[in-house]
Amino acid sequence: MDRNTPVVQLKGVGEKTQKLFEKLEIWTVGELLAHYPKDYEVFEEPVKISRAIPGELCAVCAAVTGIPNEKKVRNLSILNVDLSDDTGSMQLTFYNMSFLKKVLKKGGFYVFRGVVQTRGARRLMEQPRYFTPEDYYKKTGYLIPRYSLTKGLTNQAVQKAVRQALDSCSFENECYEESFLARYELLPEKAALEAVHFPADDAAFQAARRRLAFDEFFSFLFLMKRNKAFSEKLPSHYQMMETADTVRFLEQLPFPLTGAQKKVWNEIREDLGSPYCMNRLIQGDVGSGKTILALLALLMTAANGYQGALMAPTEVLAAQHYETVSEYVKKYGLVFRPVLLVGSMKAAEKREAYARIASGEANLVIGTHALIQDKVEYHSLALVVTDEQHRFGVRQREKLAGKGIQPHICVMSATPIPRTLAIILYGDLHISVVDELPADRLPIKNCVVNTSYRPSAYRFIAAEASKGRQIYVICPQVEEGELEELENVVDYTEKLRSSLPPELRIAYLHGKMRAADKNRIMEEFAAHAIDVLVSTTVIEVGINVPNATVMMVENAERFGLAQLHQLRGRVGRGNHQSYCIFVSTQEKKETMERLQILNKSNDGFFIASQDLKLRGPGELMGVRQSGAFSFRTGDIYTDAGLLGQALEAVEELLKEDPGLEKPKHALLRKRLSDSASNSVDFRTI
Ligand code: ADP
Ligand code: MG
């Protein structure tokens, strides 16, 4: 058995489980091993009831003191169980788990694990997990992996499959030399995979993570450094002239550019007119007005008779850019002949788009990464702008170069990246910063609250809606088979309908919906046919509905600060006072303190720096969701040192054996070319 063996050949993985794994994009043993845990569970020693801290996840070992008492409320069975030990008592509540009446015996000792709540002086737990003490003690002292799942697939099943894969997969030899591993203090790959799935302790996990993150950085940097477009100043094939179009457009815009926008527009203009190919990163906080800059650059391109492309990470955002441009064309008579190209379009629509692009009839192509796929042939592509793309992939650029073109590149991002890191990650690029918000903006008013504030929040939402404003409510992602306690978009929408005035138009949006439906809902919201939009973070990036003034984020503690800041950036985009309500279901001190940072500041750069301070190095994968640079394991900020080491290693290797032709590099060559073809540079949300 090796990495390419299909998972169905593992014992215990039948056709049914295989189908479930496929939903997680796992077909082979190698892919299964690369399905790293999203976090780990630690079964801590049980505590006495009196030491169980309200608001925290605890395990108590205690005796059931009475016969479980069941009540029926409509379809719901509510089972109450009393517990006590020598320090106090506690009540447990289970929903729709009638069978526990027979399992939990009066006088029996069990371990219950759940979040401790209080009602008056009483301690409670709802829906705790229960164990016999023997079972529980078997689990304590380990880090137990928790995987992303899909409905029907249990964590246990994934664990078993991974265990078997680790035991029976014959790994080819290590791709790095021994001296290399020693020099960079890296675990051998097999040991790293073992320890990332089943770490003995935190130190073992950190060591595993280090190796996996190094691999990721190493292959990324190797591919980038080998590609001249990233490391050398290239002559421009499309040296442009300034035309009256951009000047006229600026005169017609209902607002003047901010000083920062003017400065950056000058830089872009110079790049496009210079004898060298543009390679520029534009950083600017949410709402600083980056879109106009992209449109100006694209307008100059079109006016010079070339094609430009605007690439967005989601279809929703691409569709919105397309709408904006179409409107501008109508209003201001711009020379754009735009075309939209996204994955969810019908085959016939796509064919038509391809034809318009190939003939040059379309001079502005707006879309997702669909617009750089093989089928798309450009007539005269001179500029590619990527919006909210934190990493314009090596492969993307190779693809463009492979088509015989070397367009100007402009990457726009709201994520603050320090200069030293940006140079490593983007190669030889220039950086522009839009460090000023339009003057008409009122600072967003924030509050961080607990769930008891919900009724007031709903009243506030109703009041804003009655003034003609619109509202976002964010719930964590819909992921089946886990996180039952989290507010789920669909259920939440129902609940909200019953709490808000009936005339309000409420709709929901989540990542599992068909792209066409997502686009339709987003268009309706933009057109104010919807008042309240309940959504997962699909709307996180880039969406612009200036009439929206309230952003309410449920389970705010689940999000990274940078991500919350992005979410908040969806409001405060017009001249109305805007509000952001962060609802935390956890009242832990650290959680509240972390969220208070958002309360104090609306400045994305400040928040990112605070976020960094709070996050220790090597946090678990999947915990942080800031969306910056889609490395799976490595974190460009906290692993900046490792990134530097990977860069050093790559540079040495390129000096010694640039083509990886030496026999000792054969395996490495294979691994790097595999990772080049597998790497997903674009994450669609
Ligand atoms: P971001 O930088 O987050 O991508 P956008 O480009 O979407 O921000 O701009 C946010 C909003 O601000 C848009 O409605 C845009 O029309 C508006 N805007 C951009 N520049 C200015 C300006 N100089 N003055 C006033 N409003 C502006
Ligand atoms: Mg934007």
Coordinates of C-alpha atoms in Angstrom, one line a residue, residues 19-268:
K19 CA -18.4 7.8 -1.0
L20 CA -18.3 9.9 2.2
F21 CA -14.5 10.3 2.0
E22 CA -15.0 11.5 -1.6
K23 CA -17.2 14.3 -0.4
L24 CA -14.1 15.5 1.6
E25 CA -12.0 15.1 -1.6
I26 CA -10.2 12.1 -0.3
W27 CA -9.7 9.3 -2.8
T28 CA -6.3 8.0 -1.9
V29 CA -4.3 7.0 1.2
G30 CA -2.0 10.0 0.6
E31 CA -5.0 12.3 0.5
L32 CA -6.3 10.8 3.7
L33 CA -3.0 11.3 5.4
A34 CA -3.1 14.9 4.2
H35 CA -6.5 15.4 5.9
Y36 CA -4.9 16.8 9.0
P37 CA -7.0 17.2 12.2
K38 CA -8.7 20.6 12.5
D39 CA -7.9 20.5 16.2
Y40 CA -7.4 18.1 19.1
E41 CA -9.5 17.2 22.0
V42 CA -7.9 16.8 25.4
F43 CA -9.9 14.8 27.9
E44 CA -8.7 16.4 31.1
E45 CA -8.9 14.9 34.6
P46 CA -12.4 15.2 35.9
V47 CA -13.0 17.8 38.6
K48 CA -15.2 18.0 41.7
I49 CA -18.5 19.6 41.1
S50 CA -17.6 22.6 43.2
R51 CA -14.5 23.2 41.0
A52 CA -16.4 23.1 37.7
I53 CA -16.1 26.7 36.3
P54 CA -19.2 28.2 34.8
G55 CA -18.7 28.9 31.1
E56 CA -16.0 26.3 30.7
L57 CA -15.8 22.9 29.3
C58 CA -15.3 20.5 32.2
A59 CA -15.6 16.8 33.0
V60 CA -17.1 15.8 36.4
C61 CA -17.1 12.3 37.8
A62 CA -20.2 12.0 40.1
A63 CA -23.0 9.8 41.1
V64 CA -26.6 9.9 39.7
T65 CA -28.7 10.7 42.8
G66 CA -32.2 10.2 41.5
I67 CA -34.2 8.4 38.8
P68 CA -33.9 10.4 35.6
N69 CA -37.0 12.5 35.1
E70 CA -38.5 12.9 31.6
K71 CA -40.8 15.6 30.4
K72 CA -42.4 15.8 26.9
V73 CA -42.9 19.1 25.3
R74 CA -44.5 18.7 21.9
N75 CA -42.0 16.5 20.0
L76 CA -39.2 17.2 22.4
S77 CA -38.2 14.9 25.2
I78 CA -36.4 16.6 28.1
L79 CA -34.6 14.4 30.5
N80 CA -33.3 15.8 33.7
V81 CA -30.7 14.0 35.8
D82 CA -29.4 15.0 39.2
L83 CA -25.8 14.4 40.2
S84 CA -23.7 14.9 43.2
D85 CA -20.4 14.3 44.8
D86 CA -18.9 15.2 48.2
T87 CA -18.6 18.9 47.2
G88 CA -22.0 19.7 45.7
S89 CA -24.7 18.8 43.2
M90 CA -25.5 19.6 39.6
Q91 CA -28.4 19.1 37.2
L92 CA -28.0 17.7 33.7
T93 CA -30.5 18.1 30.8
F94 CA -30.6 16.0 27.8
Y95 CA -32.9 16.6 24.8
N96 CA -34.4 13.7 22.8
M97 CA -32.2 11.2 24.5
S98 CA -34.9 9.1 26.3
F99 CA -32.8 6.0 26.0
L100 CA -30.5 7.4 28.7
K101 CA -33.2 6.7 31.3
K102 CA -32.1 3.1 31.0
V103 CA -28.4 3.8 30.7
L104 CA -27.9 6.1 33.7
K105 CA -28.7 4.2 36.9
K106 CA -29.5 5.8 40.2
G107 CA -26.4 5.5 42.4
G108 CA -24.1 4.8 39.4
F109 CA -20.9 6.8 38.8
Y110 CA -20.3 8.4 35.4
V111 CA -18.2 11.0 33.9
F112 CA -20.1 13.9 32.2
R113 CA -18.3 16.4 30.0
G114 CA -19.9 19.6 28.9
V115 CA -20.0 23.3 29.3
V116 CA -20.9 24.3 32.8
Q117 CA -23.8 26.8 33.2
T118 CA -25.4 28.3 36.2
R119 CA -29.0 29.1 37.0
G120 CA -29.0 31.1 40.3
A121 CA -26.7 29.1 42.6
R122 CA -27.2 25.9 40.7
R123 CA -24.7 24.4 38.3
L124 CA -26.1 22.8 35.1
M125 CA -24.9 21.1 32.0
E126 CA -26.9 20.6 28.8
Q127 CA -26.4 17.7 26.5
P128 CA -23.1 16.7 28.1
R129 CA -21.2 13.7 26.7
Y130 CA -21.3 10.8 29.1
F131 CA -18.7 8.0 29.7
T132 CA -18.1 5.2 32.2
P133 CA -15.2 6.2 34.3
E134 CA -13.1 3.4 32.8
D135 CA -13.8 4.6 29.2
Y136 CA -13.0 8.1 30.2
Y137 CA -9.7 7.4 31.9
K138 CA -8.6 5.5 28.8
K139 CA -8.9 8.8 26.9
T140 CA -7.2 11.1 29.3
G141 CA -3.6 12.2 28.8
Y142 CA -3.7 12.1 24.9
L143 CA -4.5 14.6 22.2
I144 CA -7.4 13.2 20.3
P145 CA -7.6 14.4 16.7
R146 CA -10.8 15.9 15.5
Y147 CA -11.3 16.0 11.8
S148 CA -13.6 17.9 9.5
L149 CA -16.4 15.6 8.7
T150 CA -19.4 15.2 6.5
K151 CA -22.8 13.8 7.4
G152 CA -22.6 10.1 8.0
L153 CA -18.9 10.0 8.7
T154 CA -17.8 9.9 12.3
N155 CA -14.6 11.1 13.8
Q156 CA -14.0 7.6 15.0
A157 CA -14.2 6.2 11.5
V158 CA -11.7 8.8 10.2
Q159 CA -9.3 8.1 13.1
K160 CA -9.4 4.4 12.4
A161 CA -8.8 4.8 8.7
V162 CA -5.9 7.2 9.4
R163 CA -4.4 4.8 12.0
Q164 CA -4.5 2.0 9.5
A165 CA -3.1 4.1 6.7
L166 CA -0.1 5.2 8.9
D167 CA 0.5 1.5 9.8
S168 CA 0.3 0.0 6.4
C169 CA 1.4 2.7 4.0
S170 CA 5.0 2.1 2.8
F171 CA 6.5 5.6 2.5
E172 CA 9.1 6.1 -0.1
N173 CA 12.3 7.4 1.2
E174 CA 12.6 10.8 2.8
C175 CA 13.0 13.4 0.1
Y176 CA 15.4 15.6 2.1
E177 CA 18.9 14.4 2.9
E178 CA 19.7 13.6 6.5
S179 CA 22.0 16.5 6.9
F180 CA 19.3 18.8 5.6
L181 CA 16.8 17.5 8.2
A182 CA 19.3 18.0 10.9
R183 CA 20.3 21.5 9.8
Y184 CA 16.7 22.7 9.7
E185 CA 15.6 20.7 12.7
L186 CA 12.9 18.8 10.8
L187 CA 11.3 15.6 11.6
P188 CA 11.3 12.9 8.9
E189 CA 8.1 13.0 7.0
K190 CA 6.7 9.7 8.3
A191 CA 7.2 10.8 11.9
A192 CA 5.6 14.1 11.1
L193 CA 2.5 12.5 9.7
E194 CA 2.3 10.2 12.6
A195 CA 2.6 13.0 15.1
V196 CA 0.2 15.4 13.4
H197 CA -2.6 12.8 13.5
F198 CA -1.7 11.3 16.9
P199 CA 0.6 13.6 18.8
A200 CA 1.8 12.3 22.1
D201 CA 1.8 15.9 23.5
D202 CA 1.9 19.5 22.4
A203 CA 5.7 19.4 21.8
A204 CA 5.3 16.4 19.4
F205 CA 2.5 18.3 17.6
Q206 CA 4.6 21.4 17.2
A207 CA 7.5 19.4 15.8
A208 CA 5.2 17.7 13.3
R209 CA 3.6 21.0 12.3
R210 CA 7.0 22.5 11.8
R211 CA 8.0 19.9 9.2
L212 CA 4.7 20.1 7.4
A213 CA 4.8 23.9 7.3
F214 CA 8.4 23.8 6.1
D215 CA 7.4 21.5 3.2
E216 CA 4.7 23.8 2.2
F217 CA 6.8 26.9 2.2
F218 CA 9.7 25.1 0.6
S219 CA 7.7 24.0 -2.4
F220 CA 6.0 27.3 -2.8
L221 CA 9.2 29.2 -2.7
F222 CA 11.0 26.8 -5.0
L223 CA 8.4 27.1 -7.7
M224 CA 8.3 30.8 -7.3
K225 CA 12.1 31.4 -7.4
R226 CA 12.5 29.2 -10.4
N227 CA 10.0 31.3 -12.2
K228 CA 11.8 34.4 -13.6
A229 CA 8.6 36.5 -13.6
F230 CA 8.8 36.6 -9.9
S231 CA 12.5 37.4 -9.5
E232 CA 13.5 39.7 -12.3
K233 CA 12.5 42.9 -13.8
L234 CA 10.9 42.0 -17.1
P235 CA 10.4 44.3 -20.1
S236 CA 6.9 45.4 -20.7
H237 CA 5.1 44.1 -23.8
Y238 CA 2.3 46.6 -23.2
Q239 CA 3.7 50.0 -22.6
M240 CA 0.7 52.3 -22.4
M241 CA -0.2 55.9 -23.0
E242 CA -2.4 58.0 -20.9
T243 CA -5.7 58.8 -22.5
A244 CA -8.6 61.2 -21.7
D245 CA -10.8 58.3 -20.6
T246 CA -9.4 58.0 -17.1
V247 CA -9.4 61.8 -16.6
R248 CA -13.0 62.1 -17.7
F249 CA -14.0 59.1 -15.5
L250 CA -12.5 60.8 -12.5
E251 CA -14.2 64.1 -13.3
Q252 CA -17.6 62.3 -13.5
L253 CA -17.3 60.3 -10.4
P254 CA -19.6 61.6 -7.6
F255 CA -16.7 61.8 -5.2
P256 CA -13.1 63.0 -5.4
L257 CA -10.3 60.4 -4.9
T258 CA -8.8 60.5 -1.4
G259 CA -5.2 61.6 -1.2
A260 CA -4.1 58.0 -0.8
Q261 CA -6.1 56.9 -3.8
K262 CA -4.5 59.7 -5.9
K263 CA -1.0 58.7 -4.8
V264 CA -1.6 55.0 -5.7
W265 CA -3.3 55.8 -9.0
N266 CA -0.2 57.8 -9.9
E267 CA 2.0 54.8 -9.1
I268 CA -0.1 52.5 -11.2

